[in-house]
Coordinates of C-alpha atoms and ligand atoms in Angstrom, one line a residue:
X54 CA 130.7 86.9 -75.9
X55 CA 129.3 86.1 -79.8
X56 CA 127.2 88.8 -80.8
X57 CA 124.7 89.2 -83.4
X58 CA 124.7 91.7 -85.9
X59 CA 120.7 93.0 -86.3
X60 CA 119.1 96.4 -87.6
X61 CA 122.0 98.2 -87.0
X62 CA 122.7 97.3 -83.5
X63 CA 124.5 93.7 -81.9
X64 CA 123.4 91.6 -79.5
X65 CA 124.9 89.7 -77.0
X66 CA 124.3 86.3 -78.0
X67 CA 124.6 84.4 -74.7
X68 CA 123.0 87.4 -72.9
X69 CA 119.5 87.2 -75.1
X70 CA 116.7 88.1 -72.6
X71 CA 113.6 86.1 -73.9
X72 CA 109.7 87.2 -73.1
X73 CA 106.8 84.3 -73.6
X74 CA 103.5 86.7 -74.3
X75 CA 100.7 84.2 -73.3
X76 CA 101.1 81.2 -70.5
X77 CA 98.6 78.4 -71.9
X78 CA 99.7 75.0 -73.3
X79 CA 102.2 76.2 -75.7
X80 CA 103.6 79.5 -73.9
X81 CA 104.1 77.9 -70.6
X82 CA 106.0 75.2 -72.4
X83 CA 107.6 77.2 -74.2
X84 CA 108.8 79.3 -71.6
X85 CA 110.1 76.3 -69.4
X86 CA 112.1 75.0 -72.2
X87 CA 113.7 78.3 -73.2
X88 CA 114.7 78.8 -69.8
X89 CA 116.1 74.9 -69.6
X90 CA 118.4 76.0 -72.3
X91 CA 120.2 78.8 -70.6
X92 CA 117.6 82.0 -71.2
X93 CA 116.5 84.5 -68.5
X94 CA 112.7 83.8 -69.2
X95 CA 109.9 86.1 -68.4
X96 CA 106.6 84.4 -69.3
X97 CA 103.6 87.2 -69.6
X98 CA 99.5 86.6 -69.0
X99 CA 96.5 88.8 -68.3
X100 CA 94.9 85.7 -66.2
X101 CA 96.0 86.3 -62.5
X102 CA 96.1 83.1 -61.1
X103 CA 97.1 81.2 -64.3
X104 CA 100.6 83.3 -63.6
X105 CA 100.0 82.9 -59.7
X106 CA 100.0 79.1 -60.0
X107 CA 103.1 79.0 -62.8
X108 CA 105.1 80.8 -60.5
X109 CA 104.6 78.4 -57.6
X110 CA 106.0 75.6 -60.5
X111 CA 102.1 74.2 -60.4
X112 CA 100.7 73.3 -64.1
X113 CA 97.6 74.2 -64.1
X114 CA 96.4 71.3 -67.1
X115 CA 98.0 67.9 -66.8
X116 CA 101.1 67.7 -69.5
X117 CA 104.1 64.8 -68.0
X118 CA 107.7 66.3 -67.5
X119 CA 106.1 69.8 -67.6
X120 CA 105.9 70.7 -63.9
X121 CA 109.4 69.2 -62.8
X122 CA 110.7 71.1 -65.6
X123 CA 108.7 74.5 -64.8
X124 CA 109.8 73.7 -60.8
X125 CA 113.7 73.5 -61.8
X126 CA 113.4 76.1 -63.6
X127 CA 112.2 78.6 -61.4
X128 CA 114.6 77.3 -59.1
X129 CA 117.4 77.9 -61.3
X130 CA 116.7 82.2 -61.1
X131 CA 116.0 82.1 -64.8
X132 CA 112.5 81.6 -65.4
X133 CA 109.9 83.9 -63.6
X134 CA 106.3 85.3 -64.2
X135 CA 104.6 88.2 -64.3
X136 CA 101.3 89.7 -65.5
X137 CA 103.0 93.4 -65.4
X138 CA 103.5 93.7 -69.5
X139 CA 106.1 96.6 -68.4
X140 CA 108.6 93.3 -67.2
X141 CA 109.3 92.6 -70.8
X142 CA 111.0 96.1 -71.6
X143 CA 114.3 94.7 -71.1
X144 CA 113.6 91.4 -72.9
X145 CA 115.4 90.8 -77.0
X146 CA 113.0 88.4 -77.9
X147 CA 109.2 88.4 -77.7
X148 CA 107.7 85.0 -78.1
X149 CA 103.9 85.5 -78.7
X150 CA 102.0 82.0 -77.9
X151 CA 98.7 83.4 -77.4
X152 CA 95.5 81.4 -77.9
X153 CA 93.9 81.4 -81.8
X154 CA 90.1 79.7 -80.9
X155 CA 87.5 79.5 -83.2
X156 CA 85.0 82.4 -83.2
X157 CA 81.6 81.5 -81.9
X158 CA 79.8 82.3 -85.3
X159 CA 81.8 80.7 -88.0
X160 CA 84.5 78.4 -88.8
X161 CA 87.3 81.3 -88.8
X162 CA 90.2 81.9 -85.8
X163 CA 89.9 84.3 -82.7
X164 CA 92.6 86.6 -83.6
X165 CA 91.5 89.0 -80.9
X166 CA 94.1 88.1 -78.3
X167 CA 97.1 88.4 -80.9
X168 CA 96.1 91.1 -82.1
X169 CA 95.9 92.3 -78.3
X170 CA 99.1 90.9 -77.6
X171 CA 100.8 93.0 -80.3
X172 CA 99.4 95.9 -79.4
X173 CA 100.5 95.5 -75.7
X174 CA 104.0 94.5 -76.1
X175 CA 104.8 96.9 -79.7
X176 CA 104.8 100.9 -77.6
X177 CA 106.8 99.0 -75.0
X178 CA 109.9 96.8 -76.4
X179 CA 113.5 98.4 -76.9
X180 CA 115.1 99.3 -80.8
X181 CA 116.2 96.1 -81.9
X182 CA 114.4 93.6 -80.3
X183 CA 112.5 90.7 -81.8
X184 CA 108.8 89.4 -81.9
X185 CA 108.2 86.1 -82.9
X186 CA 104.6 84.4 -83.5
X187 CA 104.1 81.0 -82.3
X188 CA 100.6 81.1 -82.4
X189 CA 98.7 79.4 -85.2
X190 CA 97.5 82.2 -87.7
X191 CA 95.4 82.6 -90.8
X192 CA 97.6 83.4 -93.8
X193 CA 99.0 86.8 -94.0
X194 CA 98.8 87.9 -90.3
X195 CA 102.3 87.5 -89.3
X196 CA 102.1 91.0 -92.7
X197 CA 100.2 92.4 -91.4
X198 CA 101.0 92.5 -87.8
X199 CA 104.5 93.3 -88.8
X200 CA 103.3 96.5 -90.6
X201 CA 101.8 97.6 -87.7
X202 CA 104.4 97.1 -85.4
X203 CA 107.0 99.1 -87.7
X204 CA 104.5 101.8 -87.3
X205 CA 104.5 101.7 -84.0
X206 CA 107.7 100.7 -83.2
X207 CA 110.1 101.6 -86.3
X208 CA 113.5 100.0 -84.6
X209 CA 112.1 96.2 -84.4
X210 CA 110.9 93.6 -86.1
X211 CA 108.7 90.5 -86.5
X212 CA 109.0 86.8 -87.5
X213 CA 106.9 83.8 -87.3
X214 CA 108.2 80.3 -85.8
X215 CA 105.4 77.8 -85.9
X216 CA 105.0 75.1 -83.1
X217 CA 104.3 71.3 -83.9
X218 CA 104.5 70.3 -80.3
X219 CA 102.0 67.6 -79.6
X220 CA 100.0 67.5 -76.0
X221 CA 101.6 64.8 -73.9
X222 CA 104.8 65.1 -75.4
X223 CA 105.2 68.6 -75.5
X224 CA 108.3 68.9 -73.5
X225 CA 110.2 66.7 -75.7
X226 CA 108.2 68.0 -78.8
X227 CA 109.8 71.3 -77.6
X228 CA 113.5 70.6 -76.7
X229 CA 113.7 68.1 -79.7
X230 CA 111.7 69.5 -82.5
X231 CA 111.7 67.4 -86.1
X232 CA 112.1 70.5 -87.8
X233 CA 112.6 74.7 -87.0
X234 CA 110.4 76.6 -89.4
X235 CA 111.4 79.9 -89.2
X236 CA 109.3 82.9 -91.2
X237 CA 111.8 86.1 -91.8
X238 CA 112.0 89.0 -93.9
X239 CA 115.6 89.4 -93.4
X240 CA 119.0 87.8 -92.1
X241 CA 119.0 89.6 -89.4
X242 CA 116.0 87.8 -87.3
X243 CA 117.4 84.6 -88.9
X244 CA 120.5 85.0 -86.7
X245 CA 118.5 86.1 -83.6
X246 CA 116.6 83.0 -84.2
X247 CA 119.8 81.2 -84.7
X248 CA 120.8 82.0 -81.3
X249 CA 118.1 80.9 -79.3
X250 CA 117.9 77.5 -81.1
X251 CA 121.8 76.8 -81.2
X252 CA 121.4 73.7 -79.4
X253 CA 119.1 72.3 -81.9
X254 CA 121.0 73.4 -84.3
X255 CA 124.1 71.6 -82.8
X256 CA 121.8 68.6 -82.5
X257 CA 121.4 68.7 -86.1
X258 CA 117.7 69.8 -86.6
X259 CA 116.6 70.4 -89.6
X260 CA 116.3 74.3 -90.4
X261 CA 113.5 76.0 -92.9
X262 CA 114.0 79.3 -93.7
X263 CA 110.9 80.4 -95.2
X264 CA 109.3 84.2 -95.9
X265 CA 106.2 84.9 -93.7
X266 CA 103.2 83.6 -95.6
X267 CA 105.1 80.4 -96.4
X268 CA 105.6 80.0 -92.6
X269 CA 101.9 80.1 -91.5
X270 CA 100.8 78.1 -93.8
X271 CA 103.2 75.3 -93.1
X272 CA 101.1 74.8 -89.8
X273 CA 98.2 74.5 -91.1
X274 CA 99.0 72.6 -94.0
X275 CA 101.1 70.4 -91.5
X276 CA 97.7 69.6 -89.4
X277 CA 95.3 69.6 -92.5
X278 CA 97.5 66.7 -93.7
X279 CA 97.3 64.6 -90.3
X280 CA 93.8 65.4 -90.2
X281 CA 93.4 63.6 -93.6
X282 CA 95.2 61.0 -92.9
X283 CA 92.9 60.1 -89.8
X284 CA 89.7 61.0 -92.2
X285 CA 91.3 58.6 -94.8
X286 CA 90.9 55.9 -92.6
X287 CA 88.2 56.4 -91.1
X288 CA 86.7 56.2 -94.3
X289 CA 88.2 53.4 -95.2
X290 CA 86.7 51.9 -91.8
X291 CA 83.1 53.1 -93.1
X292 CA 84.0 50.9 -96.5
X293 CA 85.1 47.7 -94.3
X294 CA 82.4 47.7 -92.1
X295 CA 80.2 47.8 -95.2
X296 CA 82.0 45.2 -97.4
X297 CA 83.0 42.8 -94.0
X298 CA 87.0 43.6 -93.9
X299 CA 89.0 45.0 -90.9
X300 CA 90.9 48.6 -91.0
X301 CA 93.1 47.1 -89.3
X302 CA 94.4 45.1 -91.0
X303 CA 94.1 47.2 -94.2
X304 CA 95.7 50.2 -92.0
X305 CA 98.8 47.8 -91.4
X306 CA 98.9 46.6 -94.7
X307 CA 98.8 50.0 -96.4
X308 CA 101.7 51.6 -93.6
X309 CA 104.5 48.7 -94.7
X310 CA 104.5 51.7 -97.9
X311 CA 106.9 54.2 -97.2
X312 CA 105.5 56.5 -99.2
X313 CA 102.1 56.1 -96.8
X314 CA 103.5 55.0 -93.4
X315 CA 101.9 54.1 -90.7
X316 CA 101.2 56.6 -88.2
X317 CA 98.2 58.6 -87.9
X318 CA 96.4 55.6 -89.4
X319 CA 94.6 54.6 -86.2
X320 CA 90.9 54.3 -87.2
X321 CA 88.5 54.9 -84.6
X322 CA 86.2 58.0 -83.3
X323 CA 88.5 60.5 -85.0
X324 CA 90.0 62.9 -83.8
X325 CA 89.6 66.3 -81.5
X326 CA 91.5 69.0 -79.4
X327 CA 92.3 72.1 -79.2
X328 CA 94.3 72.6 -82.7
X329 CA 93.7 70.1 -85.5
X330 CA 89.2 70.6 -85.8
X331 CA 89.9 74.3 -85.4
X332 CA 92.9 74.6 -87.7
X333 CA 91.0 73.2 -90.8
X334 CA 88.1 75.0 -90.3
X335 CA 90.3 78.4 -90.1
X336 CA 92.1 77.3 -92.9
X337 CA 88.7 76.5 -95.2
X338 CA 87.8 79.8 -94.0
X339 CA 90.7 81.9 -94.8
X340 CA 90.9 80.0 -98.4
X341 CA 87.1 81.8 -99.1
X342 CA 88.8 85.0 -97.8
X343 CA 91.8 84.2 -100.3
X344 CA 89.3 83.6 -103.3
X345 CA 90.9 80.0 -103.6
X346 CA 88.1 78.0 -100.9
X347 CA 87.9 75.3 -104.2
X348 CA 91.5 73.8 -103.4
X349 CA 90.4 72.7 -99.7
X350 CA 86.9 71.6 -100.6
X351 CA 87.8 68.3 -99.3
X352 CA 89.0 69.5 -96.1
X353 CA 84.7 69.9 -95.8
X354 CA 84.3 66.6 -96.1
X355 CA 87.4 65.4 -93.6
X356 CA 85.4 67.4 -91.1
X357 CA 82.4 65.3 -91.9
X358 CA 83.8 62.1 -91.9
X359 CA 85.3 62.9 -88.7
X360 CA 82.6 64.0 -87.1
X361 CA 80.5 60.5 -88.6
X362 CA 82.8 58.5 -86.6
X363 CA 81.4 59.9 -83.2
X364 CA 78.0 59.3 -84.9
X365 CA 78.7 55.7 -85.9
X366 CA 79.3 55.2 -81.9
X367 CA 76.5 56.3 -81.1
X368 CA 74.4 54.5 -83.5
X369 CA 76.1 51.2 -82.9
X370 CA 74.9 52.1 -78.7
X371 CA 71.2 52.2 -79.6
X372 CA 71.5 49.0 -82.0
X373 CA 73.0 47.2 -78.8
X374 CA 70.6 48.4 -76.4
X375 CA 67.4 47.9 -78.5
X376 CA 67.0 51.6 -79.2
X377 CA 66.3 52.1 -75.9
X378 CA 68.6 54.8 -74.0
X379 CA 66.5 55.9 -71.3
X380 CA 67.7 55.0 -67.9
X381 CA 70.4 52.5 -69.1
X382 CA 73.7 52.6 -67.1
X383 CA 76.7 53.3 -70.4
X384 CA 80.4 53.3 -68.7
X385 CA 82.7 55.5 -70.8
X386 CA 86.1 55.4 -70.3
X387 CA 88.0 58.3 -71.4
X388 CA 87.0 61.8 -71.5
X389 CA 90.3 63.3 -72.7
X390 CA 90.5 64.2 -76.5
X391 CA 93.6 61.4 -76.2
X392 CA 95.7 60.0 -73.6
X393 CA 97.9 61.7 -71.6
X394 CA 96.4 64.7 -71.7
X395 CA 93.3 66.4 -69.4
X396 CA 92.4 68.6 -72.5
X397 CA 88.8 67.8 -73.7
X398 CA 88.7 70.7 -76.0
X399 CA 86.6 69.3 -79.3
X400 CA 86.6 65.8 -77.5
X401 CA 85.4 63.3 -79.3
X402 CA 85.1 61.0 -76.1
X403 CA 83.4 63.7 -74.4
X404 CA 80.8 64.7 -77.5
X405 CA 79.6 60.9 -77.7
X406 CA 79.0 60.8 -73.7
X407 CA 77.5 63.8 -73.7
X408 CA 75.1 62.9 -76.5
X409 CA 73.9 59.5 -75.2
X410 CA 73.5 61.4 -71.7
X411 CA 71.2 63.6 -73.7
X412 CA 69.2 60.4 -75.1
X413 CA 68.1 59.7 -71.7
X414 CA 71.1 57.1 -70.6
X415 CA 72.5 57.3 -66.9
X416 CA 76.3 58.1 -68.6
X417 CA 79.1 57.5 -66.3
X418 CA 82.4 58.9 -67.4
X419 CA 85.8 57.6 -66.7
X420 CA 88.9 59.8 -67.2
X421 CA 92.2 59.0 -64.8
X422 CA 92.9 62.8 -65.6
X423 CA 90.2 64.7 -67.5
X424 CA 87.7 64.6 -65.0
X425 CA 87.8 68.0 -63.9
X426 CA 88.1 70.2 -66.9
X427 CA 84.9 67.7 -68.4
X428 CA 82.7 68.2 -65.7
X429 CA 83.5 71.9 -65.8
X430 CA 82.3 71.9 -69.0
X431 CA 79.4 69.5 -68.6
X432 CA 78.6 69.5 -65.4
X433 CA 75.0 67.0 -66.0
X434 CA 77.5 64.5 -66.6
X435 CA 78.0 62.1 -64.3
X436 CA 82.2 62.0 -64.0
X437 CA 84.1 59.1 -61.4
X438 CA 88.0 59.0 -61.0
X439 CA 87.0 55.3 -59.7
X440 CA 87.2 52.2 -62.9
X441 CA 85.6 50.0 -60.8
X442 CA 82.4 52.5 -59.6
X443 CA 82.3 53.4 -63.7
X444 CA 81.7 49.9 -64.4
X445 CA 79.5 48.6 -61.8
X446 CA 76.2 47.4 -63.2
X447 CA 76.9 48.6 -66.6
X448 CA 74.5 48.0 -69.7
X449 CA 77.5 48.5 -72.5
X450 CA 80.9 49.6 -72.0
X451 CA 82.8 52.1 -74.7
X452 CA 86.3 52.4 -74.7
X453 CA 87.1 55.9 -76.2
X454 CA 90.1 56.9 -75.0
X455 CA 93.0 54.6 -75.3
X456 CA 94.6 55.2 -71.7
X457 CA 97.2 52.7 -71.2
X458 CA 95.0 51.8 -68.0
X459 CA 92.1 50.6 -70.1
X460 CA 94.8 48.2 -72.3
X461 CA 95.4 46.8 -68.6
X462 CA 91.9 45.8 -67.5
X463 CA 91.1 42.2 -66.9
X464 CA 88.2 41.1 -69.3
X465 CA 87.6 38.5 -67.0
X466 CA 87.2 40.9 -63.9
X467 CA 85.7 43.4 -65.6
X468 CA 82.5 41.3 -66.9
X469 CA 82.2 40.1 -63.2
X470 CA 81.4 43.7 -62.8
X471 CA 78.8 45.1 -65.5
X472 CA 75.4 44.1 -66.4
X473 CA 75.9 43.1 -69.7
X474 CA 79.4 42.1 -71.4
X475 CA 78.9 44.7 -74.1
X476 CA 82.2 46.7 -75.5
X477 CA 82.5 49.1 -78.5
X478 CA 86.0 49.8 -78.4
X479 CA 86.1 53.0 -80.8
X480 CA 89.9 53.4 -80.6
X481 CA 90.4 50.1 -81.7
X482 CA 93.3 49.6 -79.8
X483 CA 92.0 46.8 -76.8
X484 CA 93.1 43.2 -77.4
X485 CA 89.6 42.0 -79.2
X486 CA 90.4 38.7 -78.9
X487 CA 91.0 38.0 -75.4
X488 CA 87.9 40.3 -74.3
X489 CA 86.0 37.7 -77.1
X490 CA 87.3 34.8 -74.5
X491 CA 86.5 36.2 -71.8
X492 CA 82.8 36.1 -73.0
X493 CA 82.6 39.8 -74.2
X494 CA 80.2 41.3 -77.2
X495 CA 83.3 43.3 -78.7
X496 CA 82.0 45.9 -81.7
X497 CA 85.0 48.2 -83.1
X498 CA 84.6 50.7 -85.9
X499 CA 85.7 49.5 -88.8
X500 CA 85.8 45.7 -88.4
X501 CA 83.3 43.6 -89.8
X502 CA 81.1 42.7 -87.1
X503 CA 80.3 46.5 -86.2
X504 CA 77.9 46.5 -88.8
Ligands
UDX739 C1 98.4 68.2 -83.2 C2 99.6 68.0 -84.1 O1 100.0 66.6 -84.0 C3 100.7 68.9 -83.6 O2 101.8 68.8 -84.5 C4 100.2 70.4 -83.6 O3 101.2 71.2 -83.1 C5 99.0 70.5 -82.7 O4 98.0 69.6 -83.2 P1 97.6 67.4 -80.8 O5 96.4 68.2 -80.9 O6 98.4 67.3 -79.5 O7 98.7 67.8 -81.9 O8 97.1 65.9 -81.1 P2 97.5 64.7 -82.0 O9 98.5 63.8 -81.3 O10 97.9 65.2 -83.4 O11 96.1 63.9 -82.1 C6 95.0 64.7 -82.6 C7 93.8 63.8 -82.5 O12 93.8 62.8 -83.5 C8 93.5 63.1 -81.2 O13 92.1 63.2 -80.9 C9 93.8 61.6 -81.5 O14 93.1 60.7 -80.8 C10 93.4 61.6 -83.0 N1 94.1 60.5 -83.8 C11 95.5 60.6 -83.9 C12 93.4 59.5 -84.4 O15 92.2 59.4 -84.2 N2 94.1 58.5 -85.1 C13 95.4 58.6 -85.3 O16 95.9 57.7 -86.0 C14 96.1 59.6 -84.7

């Protein structure tokens, strides 16, 4: 058996035991994919029934391939749950993927619950294992909590490994990453890293070795960038609704460039979740801290520009219905803050509903899979899992999710079904011209006649 050399001691390099601190969106994956490539797996929460439910192979948020994944394996012997931190004392490698939200008072990250994780896990591990941050961090805590876990724990160490994974393709994300980012202070974590991405390696992934501050802040500067790019366009839809062109068009014609490409140029109501709002904001924040909050000025104004899309929605909903809200039946379809996904953290579906809702219209939200976490969250709302019910009698329909169901629909059906054959389409991403046959009103952000 290969072993790795590391602080003074070897490890066996098949025989790596592997610990997932924190079960949510990117632990649980996490841990089901480390297990899939031939790791004992013990994945670690303080939230009971979130570990109750993960060891009967149930999800509990909707992400495809996940479950059968998590279900095989458990199966397999390899992957099992606990919320008993004292289970990880055998592992070699602690993964911590705990959550980084932004505080209630400000634009900066939650760093409670890493914090909490290290100081959990750092009196327990044995000499010469690893801990490795997953979690998105502001800028010099992956320092910081290595200094603190030397003190604690003198015999181990701590690097930080990014994650990129994207919801609804986060098992794939995982298994086949674009690129390993791996923050180290020394060879020796490289190699335990090494080990438990050989496969990818094999597979030919490409491999940044980077020191810790460089690693953190390729995260963030990775979603900043994505981030403007939808804010770009968006802008640029703002321009061609003023001057009568289509971002459409001009989003096609700019992505034949290379050198600007054409993903992430969808113009529409911008853009949401549970990482790219909050990862700017903690960035802008940790730039004041960092006395350089001048070089991401602009990210300022991407949040605005994002956050004017949703507006722009809205306003083009009380131009449409004469200013007049109250009582008016408004089908939404999509809660989700993008397909394939039940996550309506920062929604941008979910903000506009609930904002015409709160201007007195009888909002009726469509989601095939977000329907529960949104009405958890807003439970005035009025939420169906039924297209047909969400439609019924309907004053003006907005498309703001692009579900592949919603691509499906039948113009011609669907106007036999609403009041009025109104559609903004604010993912711009339904087939304007055969809802324009079928008799439809069709307004899209960006496009001339949305003005
Ligand atoms: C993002 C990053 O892509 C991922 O690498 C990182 O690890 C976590 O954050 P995710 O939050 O799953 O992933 O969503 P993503 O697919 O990036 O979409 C973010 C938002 O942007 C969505 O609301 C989506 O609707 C919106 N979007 C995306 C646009 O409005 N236009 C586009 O062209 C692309």
């Amino acid at each position: 058996m290969p072993t790795v050399p590391f602080r003074g001691t070897t490890i066996s390099a098949m025989a790596l035991k592997i610990s997932v601190i924190g079960t949510g969106y990117l632990g649980a994956t996490h841990a089901a994919c480390i297990s899939s490539l031939g790791f004992e797996v013990i994945g670690i929460d303080t939230d009971a029934s979130k570990i109750a439910a993960l060891s009967q192979g149930k999800v509990p948020f909707y992400e495809p391939e996940l479950e059968d994944l998590l279900s095989q394996e458990i199966a397999s012997g390899r992957l099992t749950f606990s919320t008993d931190f004292e289970a990880i004392k055998d592992a070699d490698v602690h993964f911590i993927c705990v959550g980084t939200p932004q505080v209630k008072d400000g634009l900066a990250a939650d760093m409670t619950y890493v914090r909490g994780a290290l100081e959990a896990i750092a009196p327990i591990i044995k000499a010469g294992s690893l801990v490795v941050g997953k979690s998105t961090v502001p800028v010099g805590t992956a320092a910081a909590l290595r200094t603190r876990l030397l003190e604690i724990n003198p015999k181990t160490d701590l690097a930080w490994n990014p994650e990129f994974l994207r919801e609804g393709f986060a098992v794939d994300d995982t298994l086949h990453p674009n690129r390993l980012v791996v923050g180290v202070t020394n060879d020796g974590a490289e190699n335990i890293l090494k080990e438990v991405y050989a496969k990818n390696l094999i597979d030919g992934v490409p491999w940044v070795r980077a020191d810790l501050p460089t690693s953190e802040l390729v995260k963030v500067a990775a979603n900043s960038f994505l981030a403007t790019k939808i804010s770009f366009i968006n802008a640029m839809a703002e321009i061609c609704e003023a001057a009568g062109g289509d971002v459409t068009v001009l989003a096609k014609a700019i992505g034949y460039d290379p050198r600007i490409g054409n993903r992430f140029l969808q113009a529409g109501i911008g853009f949401g979740g549970g990482c790219l709002p909050k990862d700017i904001r903690a960035f802008m924040a940790r730039a004041q801290e960092l006395g350089a909050h001048q070089a991401l000025e602009f990210l300022r104004e991407i949040d605005s520009i994002n956050l004017r899309a949703r507006q722009r929605v809205i306003d083009l909903v009380r131009k449409d219905l004469s200013e007049d809200l109250v009582g008016k039946k408004v089908a939404v379809l999509g809660a989700a803050f993008k397909p394939d996904s039940d996550d309506v953290r920062d929604s941008p579906a979910l903000d506009i509903a609930v904002q015409i809702h709160a201007a007195g219209a009888n909002v009726v939200v469509h989601d095939p899979k977000a329907t529960g976490p949104a009405a958890k969250r807003f439970p005035a709302l009025t939420f169906t899992e039924d297209l047909n019910e969400c439609l019924k009698g309907a004053e003006i329909v907005l498309h703001l999710t692009e579900w592949k169901i919603y691509r499906e629909l039948d113009p011609v059906a669907v106007k036999g079904l609403v009041k009025s054959a109104i559609l903004i389409d604010g993912r711009n991403m339904l087939d304007r011209s055969a809802w324009q046959a079928a008799g439809w009103h069709v307004r899209a952000l960006g496009r001339a006649d949305s003005r």
